[in-house]
XYZ file of C-alpha atoms in Angstrom:
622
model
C 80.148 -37.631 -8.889
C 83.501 -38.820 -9.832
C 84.109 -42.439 -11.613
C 86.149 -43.816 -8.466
C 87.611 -42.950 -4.976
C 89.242 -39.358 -4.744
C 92.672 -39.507 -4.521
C 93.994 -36.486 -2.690
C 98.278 -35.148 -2.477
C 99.276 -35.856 1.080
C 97.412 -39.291 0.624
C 100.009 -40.726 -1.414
C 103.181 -38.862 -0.450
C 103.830 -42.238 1.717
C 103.613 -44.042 -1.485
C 107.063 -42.568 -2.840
C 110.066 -43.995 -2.866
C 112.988 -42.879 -0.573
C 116.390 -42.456 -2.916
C 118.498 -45.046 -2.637
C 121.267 -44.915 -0.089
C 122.582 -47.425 2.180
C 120.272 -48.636 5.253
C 122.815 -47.123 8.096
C 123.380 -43.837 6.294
C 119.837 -43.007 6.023
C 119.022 -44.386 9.504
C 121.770 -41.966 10.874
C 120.444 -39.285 8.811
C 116.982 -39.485 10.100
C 117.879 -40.107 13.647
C 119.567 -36.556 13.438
C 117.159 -35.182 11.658
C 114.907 -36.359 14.588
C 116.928 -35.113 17.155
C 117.088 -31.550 15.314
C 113.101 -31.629 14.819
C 112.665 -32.446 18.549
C 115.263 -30.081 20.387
C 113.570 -27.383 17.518
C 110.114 -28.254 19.472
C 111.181 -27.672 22.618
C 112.977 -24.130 21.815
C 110.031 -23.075 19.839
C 107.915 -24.073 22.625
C 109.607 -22.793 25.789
C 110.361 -19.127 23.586
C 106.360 -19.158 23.303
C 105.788 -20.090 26.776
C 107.804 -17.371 28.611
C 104.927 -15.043 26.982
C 102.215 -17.155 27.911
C 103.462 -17.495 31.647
C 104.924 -14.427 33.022
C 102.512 -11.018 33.294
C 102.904 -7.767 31.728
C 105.903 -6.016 32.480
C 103.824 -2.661 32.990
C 102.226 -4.326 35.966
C 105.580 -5.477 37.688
C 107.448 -2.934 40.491
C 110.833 -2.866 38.610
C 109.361 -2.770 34.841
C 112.846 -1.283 32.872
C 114.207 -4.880 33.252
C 110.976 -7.038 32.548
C 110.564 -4.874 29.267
C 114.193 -5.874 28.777
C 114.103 -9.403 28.641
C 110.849 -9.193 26.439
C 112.428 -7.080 24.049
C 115.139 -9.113 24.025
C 113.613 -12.586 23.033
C 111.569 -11.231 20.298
C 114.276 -9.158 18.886
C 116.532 -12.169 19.157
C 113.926 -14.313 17.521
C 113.541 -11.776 14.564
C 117.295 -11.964 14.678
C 117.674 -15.806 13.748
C 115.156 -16.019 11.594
C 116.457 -13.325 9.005
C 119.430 -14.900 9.455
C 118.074 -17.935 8.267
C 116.228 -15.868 5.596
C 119.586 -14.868 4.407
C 121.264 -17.832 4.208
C 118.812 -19.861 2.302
C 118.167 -16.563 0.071
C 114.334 -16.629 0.767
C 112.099 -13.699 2.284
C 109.318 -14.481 4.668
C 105.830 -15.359 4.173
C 104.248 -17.102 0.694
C 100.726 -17.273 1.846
C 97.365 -15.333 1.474
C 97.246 -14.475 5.396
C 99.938 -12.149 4.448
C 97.765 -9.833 2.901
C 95.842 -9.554 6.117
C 98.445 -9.251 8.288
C 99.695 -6.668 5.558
C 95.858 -4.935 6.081
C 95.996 -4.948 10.179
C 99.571 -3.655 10.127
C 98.418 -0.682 7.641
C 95.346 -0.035 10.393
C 97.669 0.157 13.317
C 99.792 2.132 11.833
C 97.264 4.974 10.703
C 95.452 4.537 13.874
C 98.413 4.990 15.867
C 98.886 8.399 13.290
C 95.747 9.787 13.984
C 95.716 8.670 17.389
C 95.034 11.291 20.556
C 98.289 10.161 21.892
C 100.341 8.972 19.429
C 103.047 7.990 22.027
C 100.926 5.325 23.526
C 99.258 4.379 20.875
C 102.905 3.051 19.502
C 103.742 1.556 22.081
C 100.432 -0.353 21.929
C 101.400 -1.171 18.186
C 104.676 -2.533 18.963
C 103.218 -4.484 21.603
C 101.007 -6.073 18.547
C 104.160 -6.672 17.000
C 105.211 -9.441 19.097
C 102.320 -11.431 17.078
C 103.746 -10.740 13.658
C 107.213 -11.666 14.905
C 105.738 -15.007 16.501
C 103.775 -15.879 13.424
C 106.491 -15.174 11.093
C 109.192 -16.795 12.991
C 107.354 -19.727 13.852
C 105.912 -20.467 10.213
C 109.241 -19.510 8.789
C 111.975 -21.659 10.576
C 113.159 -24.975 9.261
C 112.884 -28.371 11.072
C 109.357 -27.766 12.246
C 105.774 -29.074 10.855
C 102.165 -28.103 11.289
C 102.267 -31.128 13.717
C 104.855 -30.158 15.708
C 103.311 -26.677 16.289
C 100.498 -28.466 17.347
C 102.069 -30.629 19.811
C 104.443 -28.007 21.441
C 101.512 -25.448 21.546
C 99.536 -27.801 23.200
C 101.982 -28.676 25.657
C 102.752 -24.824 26.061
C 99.128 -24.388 26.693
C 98.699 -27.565 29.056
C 101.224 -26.442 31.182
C 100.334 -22.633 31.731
C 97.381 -25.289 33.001
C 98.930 -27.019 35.538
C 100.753 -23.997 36.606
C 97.467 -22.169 37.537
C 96.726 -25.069 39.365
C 99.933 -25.399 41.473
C 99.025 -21.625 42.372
C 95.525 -22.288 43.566
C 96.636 -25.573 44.950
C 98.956 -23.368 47.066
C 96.573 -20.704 48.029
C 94.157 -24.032 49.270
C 96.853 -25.103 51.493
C 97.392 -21.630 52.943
C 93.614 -21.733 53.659
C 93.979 -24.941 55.541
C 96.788 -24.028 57.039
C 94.800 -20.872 58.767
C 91.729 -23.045 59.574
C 93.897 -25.343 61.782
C 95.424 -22.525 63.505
C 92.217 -20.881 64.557
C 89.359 -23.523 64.416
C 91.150 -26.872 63.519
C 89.751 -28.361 60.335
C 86.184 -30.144 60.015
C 83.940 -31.324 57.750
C 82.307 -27.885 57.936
C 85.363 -25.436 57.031
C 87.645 -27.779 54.998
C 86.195 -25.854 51.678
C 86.777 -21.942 51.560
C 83.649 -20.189 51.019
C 84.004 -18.706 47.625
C 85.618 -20.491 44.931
C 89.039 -19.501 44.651
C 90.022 -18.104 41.475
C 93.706 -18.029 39.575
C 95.945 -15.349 40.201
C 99.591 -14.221 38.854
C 99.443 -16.442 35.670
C 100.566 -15.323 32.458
C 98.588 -11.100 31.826
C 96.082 -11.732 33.397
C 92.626 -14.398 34.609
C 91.013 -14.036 31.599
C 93.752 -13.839 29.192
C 94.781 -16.872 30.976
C 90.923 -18.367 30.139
C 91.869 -16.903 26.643
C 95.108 -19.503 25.688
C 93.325 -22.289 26.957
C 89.964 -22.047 24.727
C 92.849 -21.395 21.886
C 94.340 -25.038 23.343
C 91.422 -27.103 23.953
C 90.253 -27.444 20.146
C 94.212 -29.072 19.218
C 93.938 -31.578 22.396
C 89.852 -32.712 21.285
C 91.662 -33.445 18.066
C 94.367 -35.590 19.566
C 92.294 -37.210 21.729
C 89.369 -37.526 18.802
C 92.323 -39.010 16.401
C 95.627 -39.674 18.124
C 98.370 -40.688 16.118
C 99.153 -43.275 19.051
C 98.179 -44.221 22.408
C 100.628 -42.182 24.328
C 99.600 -39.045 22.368
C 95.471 -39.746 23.373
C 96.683 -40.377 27.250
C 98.811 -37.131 27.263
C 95.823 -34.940 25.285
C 93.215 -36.319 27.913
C 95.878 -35.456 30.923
C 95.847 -32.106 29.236
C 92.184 -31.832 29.028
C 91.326 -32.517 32.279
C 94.103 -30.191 33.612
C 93.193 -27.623 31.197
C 89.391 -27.797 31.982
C 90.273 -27.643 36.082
C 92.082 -24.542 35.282
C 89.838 -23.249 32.884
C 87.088 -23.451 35.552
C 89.409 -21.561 37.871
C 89.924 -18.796 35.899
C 85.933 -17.709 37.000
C 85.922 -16.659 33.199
C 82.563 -17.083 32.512
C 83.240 -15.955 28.776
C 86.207 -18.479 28.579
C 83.570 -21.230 29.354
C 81.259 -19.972 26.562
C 84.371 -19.734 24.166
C 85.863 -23.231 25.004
C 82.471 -24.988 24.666
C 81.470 -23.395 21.150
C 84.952 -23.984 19.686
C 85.362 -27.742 21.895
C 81.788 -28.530 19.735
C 82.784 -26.759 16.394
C 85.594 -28.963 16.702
C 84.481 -32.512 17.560
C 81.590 -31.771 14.717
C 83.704 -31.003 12.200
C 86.046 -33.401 12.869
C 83.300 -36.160 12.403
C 81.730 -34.367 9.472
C 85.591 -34.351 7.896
C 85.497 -38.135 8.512
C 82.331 -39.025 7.080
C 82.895 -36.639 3.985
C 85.876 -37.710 3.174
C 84.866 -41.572 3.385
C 82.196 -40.574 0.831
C 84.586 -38.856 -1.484
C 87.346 -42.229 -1.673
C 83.874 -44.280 -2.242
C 83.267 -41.684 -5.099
C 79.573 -40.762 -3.688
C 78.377 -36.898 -3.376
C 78.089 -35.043 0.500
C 74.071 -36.019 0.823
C 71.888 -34.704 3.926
C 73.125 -38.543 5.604
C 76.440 -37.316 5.541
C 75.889 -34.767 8.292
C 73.177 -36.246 10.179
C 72.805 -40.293 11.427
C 70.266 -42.186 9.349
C 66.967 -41.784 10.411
C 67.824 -38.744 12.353
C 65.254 -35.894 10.522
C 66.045 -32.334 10.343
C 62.921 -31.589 12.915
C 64.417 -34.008 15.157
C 67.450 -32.276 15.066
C 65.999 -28.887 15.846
C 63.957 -30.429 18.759
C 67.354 -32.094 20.151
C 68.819 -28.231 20.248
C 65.808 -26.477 21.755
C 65.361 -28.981 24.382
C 69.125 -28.413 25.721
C 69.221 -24.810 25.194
C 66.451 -24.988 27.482
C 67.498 -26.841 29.844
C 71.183 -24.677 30.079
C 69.452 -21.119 30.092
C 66.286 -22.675 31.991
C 69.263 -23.724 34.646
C 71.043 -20.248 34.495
C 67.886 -18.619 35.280
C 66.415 -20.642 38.099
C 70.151 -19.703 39.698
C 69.696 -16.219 38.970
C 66.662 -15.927 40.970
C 67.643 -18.546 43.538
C 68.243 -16.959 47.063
C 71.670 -19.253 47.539
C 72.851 -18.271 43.764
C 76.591 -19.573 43.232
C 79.215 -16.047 43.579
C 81.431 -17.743 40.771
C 78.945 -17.530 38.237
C 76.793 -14.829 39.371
C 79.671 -11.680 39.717
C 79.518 -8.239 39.827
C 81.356 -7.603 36.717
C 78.219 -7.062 34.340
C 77.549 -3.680 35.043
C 81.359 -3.198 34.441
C 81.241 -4.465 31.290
C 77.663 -2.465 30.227
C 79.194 0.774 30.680
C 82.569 -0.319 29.278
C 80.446 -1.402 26.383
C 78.167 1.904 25.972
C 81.208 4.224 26.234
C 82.634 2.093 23.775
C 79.819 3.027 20.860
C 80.545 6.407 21.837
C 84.100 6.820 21.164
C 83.815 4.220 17.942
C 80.846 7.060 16.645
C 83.075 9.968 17.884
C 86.356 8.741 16.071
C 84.334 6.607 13.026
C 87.120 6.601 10.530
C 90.316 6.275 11.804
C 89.452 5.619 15.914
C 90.543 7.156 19.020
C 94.408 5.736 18.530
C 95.316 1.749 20.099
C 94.867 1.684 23.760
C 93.310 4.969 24.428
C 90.222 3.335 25.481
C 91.050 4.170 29.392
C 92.698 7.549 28.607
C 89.125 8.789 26.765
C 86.679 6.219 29.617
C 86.573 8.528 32.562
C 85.426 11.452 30.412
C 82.154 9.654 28.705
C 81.116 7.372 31.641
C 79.139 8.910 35.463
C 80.738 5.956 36.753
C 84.344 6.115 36.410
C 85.220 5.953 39.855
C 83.276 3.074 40.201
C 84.835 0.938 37.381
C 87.939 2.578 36.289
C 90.140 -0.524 37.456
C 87.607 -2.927 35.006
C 87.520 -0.636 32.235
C 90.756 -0.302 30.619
C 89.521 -1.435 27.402
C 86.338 -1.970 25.762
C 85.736 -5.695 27.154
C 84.632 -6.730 23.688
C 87.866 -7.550 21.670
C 85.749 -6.230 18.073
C 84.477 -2.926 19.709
C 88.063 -2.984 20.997
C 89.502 -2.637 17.239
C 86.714 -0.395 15.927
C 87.341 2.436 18.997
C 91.331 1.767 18.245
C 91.101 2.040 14.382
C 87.720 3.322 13.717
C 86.318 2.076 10.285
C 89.703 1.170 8.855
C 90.742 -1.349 11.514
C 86.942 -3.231 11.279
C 87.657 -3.378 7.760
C 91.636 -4.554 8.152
C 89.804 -7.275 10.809
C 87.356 -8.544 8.011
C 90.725 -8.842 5.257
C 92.306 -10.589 7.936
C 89.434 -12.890 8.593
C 88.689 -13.350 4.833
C 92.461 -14.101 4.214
C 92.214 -17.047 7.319
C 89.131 -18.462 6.350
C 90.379 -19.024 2.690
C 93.351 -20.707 3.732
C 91.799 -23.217 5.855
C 89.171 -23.974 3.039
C 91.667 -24.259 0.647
C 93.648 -26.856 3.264
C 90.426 -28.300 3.786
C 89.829 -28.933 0.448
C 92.953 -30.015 -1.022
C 94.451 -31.127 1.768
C 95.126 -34.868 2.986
C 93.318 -35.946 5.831
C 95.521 -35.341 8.824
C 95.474 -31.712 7.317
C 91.830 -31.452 6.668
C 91.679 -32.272 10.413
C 94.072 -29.935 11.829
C 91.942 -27.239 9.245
C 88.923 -27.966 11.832
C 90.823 -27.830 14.831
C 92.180 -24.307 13.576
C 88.889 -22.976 12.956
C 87.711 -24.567 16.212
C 90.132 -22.699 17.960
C 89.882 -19.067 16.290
C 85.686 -19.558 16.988
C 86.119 -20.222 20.206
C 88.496 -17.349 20.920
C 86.227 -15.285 19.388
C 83.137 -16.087 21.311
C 85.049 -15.436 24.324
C 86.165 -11.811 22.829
C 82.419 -10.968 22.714
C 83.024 -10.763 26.446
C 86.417 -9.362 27.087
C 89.262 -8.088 24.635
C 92.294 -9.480 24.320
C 93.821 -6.724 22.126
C 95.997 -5.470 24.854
C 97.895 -8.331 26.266
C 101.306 -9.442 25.614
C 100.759 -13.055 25.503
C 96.864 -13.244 23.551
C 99.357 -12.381 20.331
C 102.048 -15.018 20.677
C 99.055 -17.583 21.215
C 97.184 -16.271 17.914
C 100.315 -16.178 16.239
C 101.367 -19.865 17.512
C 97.899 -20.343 15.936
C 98.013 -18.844 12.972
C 101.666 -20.503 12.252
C 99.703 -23.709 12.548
C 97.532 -22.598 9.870
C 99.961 -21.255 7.511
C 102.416 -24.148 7.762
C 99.582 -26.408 7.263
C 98.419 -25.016 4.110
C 101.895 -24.861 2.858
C 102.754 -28.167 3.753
C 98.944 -29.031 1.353
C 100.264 -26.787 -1.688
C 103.335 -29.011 -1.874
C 102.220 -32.097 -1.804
C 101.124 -30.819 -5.535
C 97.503 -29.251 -5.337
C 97.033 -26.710 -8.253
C 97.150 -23.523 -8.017
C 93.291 -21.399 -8.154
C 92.067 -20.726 -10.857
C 91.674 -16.930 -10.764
C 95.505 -16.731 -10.576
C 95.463 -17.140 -14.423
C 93.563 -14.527 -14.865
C 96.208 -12.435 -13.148
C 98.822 -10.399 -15.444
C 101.937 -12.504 -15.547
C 104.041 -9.367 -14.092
C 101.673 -9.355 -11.555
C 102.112 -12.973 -9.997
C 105.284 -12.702 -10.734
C 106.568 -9.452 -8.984
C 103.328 -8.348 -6.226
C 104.000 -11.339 -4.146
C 107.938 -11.137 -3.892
C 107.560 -6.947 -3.101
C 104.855 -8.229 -0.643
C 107.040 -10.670 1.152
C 110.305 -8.063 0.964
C 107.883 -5.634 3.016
C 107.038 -7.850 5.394
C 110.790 -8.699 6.106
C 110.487 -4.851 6.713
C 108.259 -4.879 9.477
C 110.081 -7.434 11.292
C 112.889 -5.056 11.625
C 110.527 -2.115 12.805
C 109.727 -3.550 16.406
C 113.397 -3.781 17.361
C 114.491 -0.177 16.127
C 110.999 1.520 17.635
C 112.213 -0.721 20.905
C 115.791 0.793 21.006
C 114.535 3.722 20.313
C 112.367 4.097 23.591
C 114.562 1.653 25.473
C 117.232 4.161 26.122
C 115.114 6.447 27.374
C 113.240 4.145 29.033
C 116.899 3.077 31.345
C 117.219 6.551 32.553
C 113.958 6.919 33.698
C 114.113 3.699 35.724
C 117.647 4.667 37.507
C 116.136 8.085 37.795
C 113.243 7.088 39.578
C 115.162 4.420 40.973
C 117.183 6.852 42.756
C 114.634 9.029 43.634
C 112.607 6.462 45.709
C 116.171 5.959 47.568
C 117.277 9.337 47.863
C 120.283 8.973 46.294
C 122.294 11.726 43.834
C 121.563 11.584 40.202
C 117.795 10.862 40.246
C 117.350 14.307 38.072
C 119.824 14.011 35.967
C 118.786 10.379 34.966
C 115.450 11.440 34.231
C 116.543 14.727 32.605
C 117.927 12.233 30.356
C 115.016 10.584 29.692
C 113.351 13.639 28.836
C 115.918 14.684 26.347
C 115.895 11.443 24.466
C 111.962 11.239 24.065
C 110.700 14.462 25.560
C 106.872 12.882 24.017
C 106.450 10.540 26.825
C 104.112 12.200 29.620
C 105.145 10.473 32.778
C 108.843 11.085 31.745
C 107.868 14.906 32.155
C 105.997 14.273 35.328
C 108.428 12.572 37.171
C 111.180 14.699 36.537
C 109.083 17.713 37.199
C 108.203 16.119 40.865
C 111.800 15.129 40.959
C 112.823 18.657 40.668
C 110.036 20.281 43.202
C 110.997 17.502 45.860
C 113.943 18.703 45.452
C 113.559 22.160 46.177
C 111.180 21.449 48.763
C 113.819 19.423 50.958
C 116.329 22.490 50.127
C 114.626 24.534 51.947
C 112.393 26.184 49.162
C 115.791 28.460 48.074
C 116.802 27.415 44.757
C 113.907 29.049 43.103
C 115.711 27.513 39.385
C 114.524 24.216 40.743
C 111.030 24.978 41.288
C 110.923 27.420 38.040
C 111.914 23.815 35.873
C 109.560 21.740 37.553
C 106.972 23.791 36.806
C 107.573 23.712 32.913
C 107.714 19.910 32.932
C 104.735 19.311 34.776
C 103.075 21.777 32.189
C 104.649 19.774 29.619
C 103.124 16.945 31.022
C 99.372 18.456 31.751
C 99.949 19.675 27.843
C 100.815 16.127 26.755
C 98.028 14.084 28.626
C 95.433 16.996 29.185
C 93.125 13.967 31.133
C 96.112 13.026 33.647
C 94.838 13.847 37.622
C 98.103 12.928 37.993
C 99.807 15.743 36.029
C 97.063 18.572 37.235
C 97.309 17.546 40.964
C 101.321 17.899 40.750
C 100.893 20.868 38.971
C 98.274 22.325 41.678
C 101.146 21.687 44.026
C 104.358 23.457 41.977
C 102.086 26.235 41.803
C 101.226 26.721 45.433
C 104.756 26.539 46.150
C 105.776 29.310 43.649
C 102.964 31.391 45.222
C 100.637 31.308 42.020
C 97.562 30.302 44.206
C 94.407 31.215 41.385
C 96.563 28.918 39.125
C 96.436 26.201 41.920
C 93.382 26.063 42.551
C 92.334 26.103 38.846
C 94.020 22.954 38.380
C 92.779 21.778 41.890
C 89.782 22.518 40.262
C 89.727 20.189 37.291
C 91.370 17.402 38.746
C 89.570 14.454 39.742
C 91.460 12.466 42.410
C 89.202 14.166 44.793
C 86.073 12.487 43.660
């Protein structure tokens, strides 16, 4: 017990004194400042919310210029801010979640090396990328706070919200619409019959059910401790429109992962409270401090059973009930079961080093009977952990636990040392990374675009709060001084000069398949239309990254088209297309795709045993 009421940093940073300066100077100064800090909010904010709103370029019908402007704003982010790192003479990072973003980055990389197609696999990686540059960047840049992140991630968040609302809102009114025209509306048809469910929002449904269990823990805070009236109005507009949307989404593992972290949350933000009252009072943490008075362990355990009992006593009376609800009881478990059993496989198959990032539905249809049946569902592992151990076997389960470690220290340490506005925003963190992870037990957000710009909006949060706690003037650990002095001195400066590194890596990798990448778009482009120059276009594409399969295919089935609408006489033609299509059997040896084109060169040239070998092995026809 101390001898009087703990005094902690941020408490009494209000308690210094401003240097002295003339009243209108200073107010001018801060009004700029002001006006910087806000128009810094809404840039950070609307950067992070093109990711979190549009889908996956892969998934669009002209991709070449979707991958473009994604490229483009996270090389032009990377851009600034080592521009900024060069004029102020500083290198990025200064915190302990370095060394797990150091660890992940490490486990991609040798994953992607050992990979069974290295060429997606790195693609995958740089994907992952976008999360390093987000984090960095958005921890890095001046004129923004812990708060601030907060507040513009939460607004990010609550309007992704409201935007999958507007969508279903429209798809309602096309229902009505349709009703009147055939029946006229009633009492009996003015609700659809299923629930409708969100569509074309950010990757995808669940990913979409993914940013909002990340947002809900930041608005229970506000709304828990507002830092005005306006601010608890707009978090509960943001809840409600959140939880609608949420809802929506049909994400039953979204529900599960915005409850647990909504609860973590709201707890810890009361036990915060209550603890910290006790420490300015100078009084220990006693059993009262977590529980109400009078309110006995065994009555706490019999509060718990009774409502898990009623909530699974509810699911299951559903489950058996004859008029069971579709939105909660879907078809996607078996999905998931054999996405789930395959996944054990290929983790024990490729233990050390995994299969490679994103191979999961290159290696699925060859350990599952039911690939046709759930090829479209199982594209990845639907558990975001098995996810990493099948990408980076034993090495990327052990990166994961560094990285973990690494975030869980810094939010004790914030929670420790911190004032109380940053002990809160510690819970709301932690709150948020739970929740995200109970919904990952479900599906796996490893291969998205915009699940890495929310976790690294998150963990900016986190490392800007714990920064902004170290300088208010908390003490370093002591372990450091058991640390060499060459050792704290040098390690963390040739840490943070690596890391300024890998921010450059993304935007060469990017160039470097980007060029390739526009020829095969006007190729193809041109090929679709008919017009001259689709095989030279892709020709070169193949010459500038002869590694990527479907570069091969196409211009192999550029080149047979070709000599097929000749009139089968430029035997050249058909003699090239059949060495690409090769190439590309050789370079994806699990592609229908590439075996069924290759099937058809061949029956062209007049090598029917060879076509119907490769007839043979493909699948399409199952």
């Amino acid at each position: 017990m101390t001898d009087g009421p703990r005094t902690r940093p941020g408490d009494a940073a209000s308690a210094r004194s401003l240097p002295s300066q003339p009243s209108a100077t200073r107010t001018q100064s801060l009004d700029r400042e002001n006006v910087v800090r806000w128009a810094m909010l809404a840039l950070v904010g609307a950067w992070a919310g093109y990711f979190l709103f549009t889908g996956m370029p892969q998934f669009t019908l002209h991709v070449f210029p979707r991958t473009i402007v994604l490229h483009a704003l996270v090389g032009g982010a990377a851009l600034v801010y080592v521009a900024y790192l060069a004029g102020a003479r500083r290198l990025p990072g200064g915190t302990p979640l370095d060394l797990g973003v150091i660890a992940m980055v490490a486990a991609y990389a040798i994953g992607s090396y050992a990979s069974i197609n290295w060429r997606v696999s790195v693609e995958a990686t740089l994907q992952f990328s976008i999360g390093l540059v987000a984090f960095y960047v958005l921890s890095g840049l001046p004129f923004l706070s812990a708060l601030q992140l907060r507040r513009a991630f939460a607004l990010a968040g609550s309007a992704v919200a409201l935007y999958a609302l507007w969508v279903v809102g429209n798809d309602y009114a096309d229902y009505l619409r349709l009703v009147n025209s055939v029946d006229g509306i009633s009492a009996s048809n003015i609700f659809p019959a299923t629930v409708p469910r969100v569509h074309d929002v950010s990757d995808h449904t669940n990913v979409l059910a993914m940013i909002i269990v990340l947002v809900f823990p930041f608005l229970a805070l506000s709304v828990y401790r507002p830092s005005g009236v306006i601010e608890r109005v707009a978090a509960i507009a943001g809840s409600v429109v959140c939880g609608w949307a949420l809802f929506l989404t049909l994400s039953r593992g979204g529900w599960i992962g915005a409850g647990i972290g909504i609860v973590f949350t709201i707890a810890g933000i009361w036990l915060t409270l209550r603890i910290d009252a006790r420490e300015r009072e100078g009084r220990p943490a006693t059993w009262e401090t977590f529980v109400p008075s009078g309110f006995s362990p065994t009555a706490l355990a019999a509060v718990g059973g009774a409502v898990a009992l009623v909530a699974f006593g509810t699911v299951a009376f559903l489950a058996k009930s004859s008029t069971r609800p579709g939105w909660l009881f879907r078809g996607s478990l078996s999905a998931r079961q054999d996405a789930w059993h395959v996944g054990r496989q290929i983790f024990g198959d490729h233990l050390l080093t995994g299969a490679g990032p994103n191979t999961f539905g290159l290696l699925y249809p060859s350990y599952t009977k039911h690939a046709g049946e759930f090829v479209v569902q199982t594209q990845h592992a639907h558990n975001g952990f098995l996810q990493v151990a099948d990408d980076m076997g034993i090495v990327g389960v052990l990166a994961l636990i560094g990285l973990a470690a690494s975030v869980a220290f810094v939010l004790w340490r914030t929670w420790r040392d911190g004032s109380i506005e940053q002990r809160l925003l510690a819970v709301a963190c932690a709150g948020a990374l739970i929740g995200f992870s109970a919904h990952n037990q479900l599906d796996a957000g490893n291969i998205w675009k915009a699940t890495p710009i929310a976790l690294g909006f998150v963990g900016a949060i986190i490392a800007r709060n714990y920064l902004e706690s170290r300088s208010a003037g908390s003490a370093a650990p002591a372990a450091m001084a058991r640390i060499p002095e060459p050792a704290r001195r040098y390690a963390p400066v040739a840490l943070r000069g690596l890391l300024l590194l890998l921010l450059a890596v993304p935007l060469v990798g990017w160039y470097r398949f980007d060029r390739a990448h526009y020829d095969y778009w006007q190729g193809t482009e041109k090929l679709n239309k008919d017009e001259p120059g689709a095989i030279e276009h892709l020709q070169a594409a193949v010459n500038a990254d002869s590694s990527m399969m479907v570069y091969q295919l196409q211009l192999g089935i550029a080149q047979a088209t070709q000599f097929d609408r000749g009139g089968r006489t430029e035997d050249v033609l058909l003699d090239r297309a059949i060495v690409h299509l090769e190439r590309a059997a050789a370079l994806d040896t699990r592609s229908d795709l590439a075996h069924a084109n290759l099937a058809r060169v061949y029956q062209l040239a007049g090598r029917d045993d060879d076509a119907a070998h490769q007839a043979q092995i493909t699948r399409l026809s199952t």
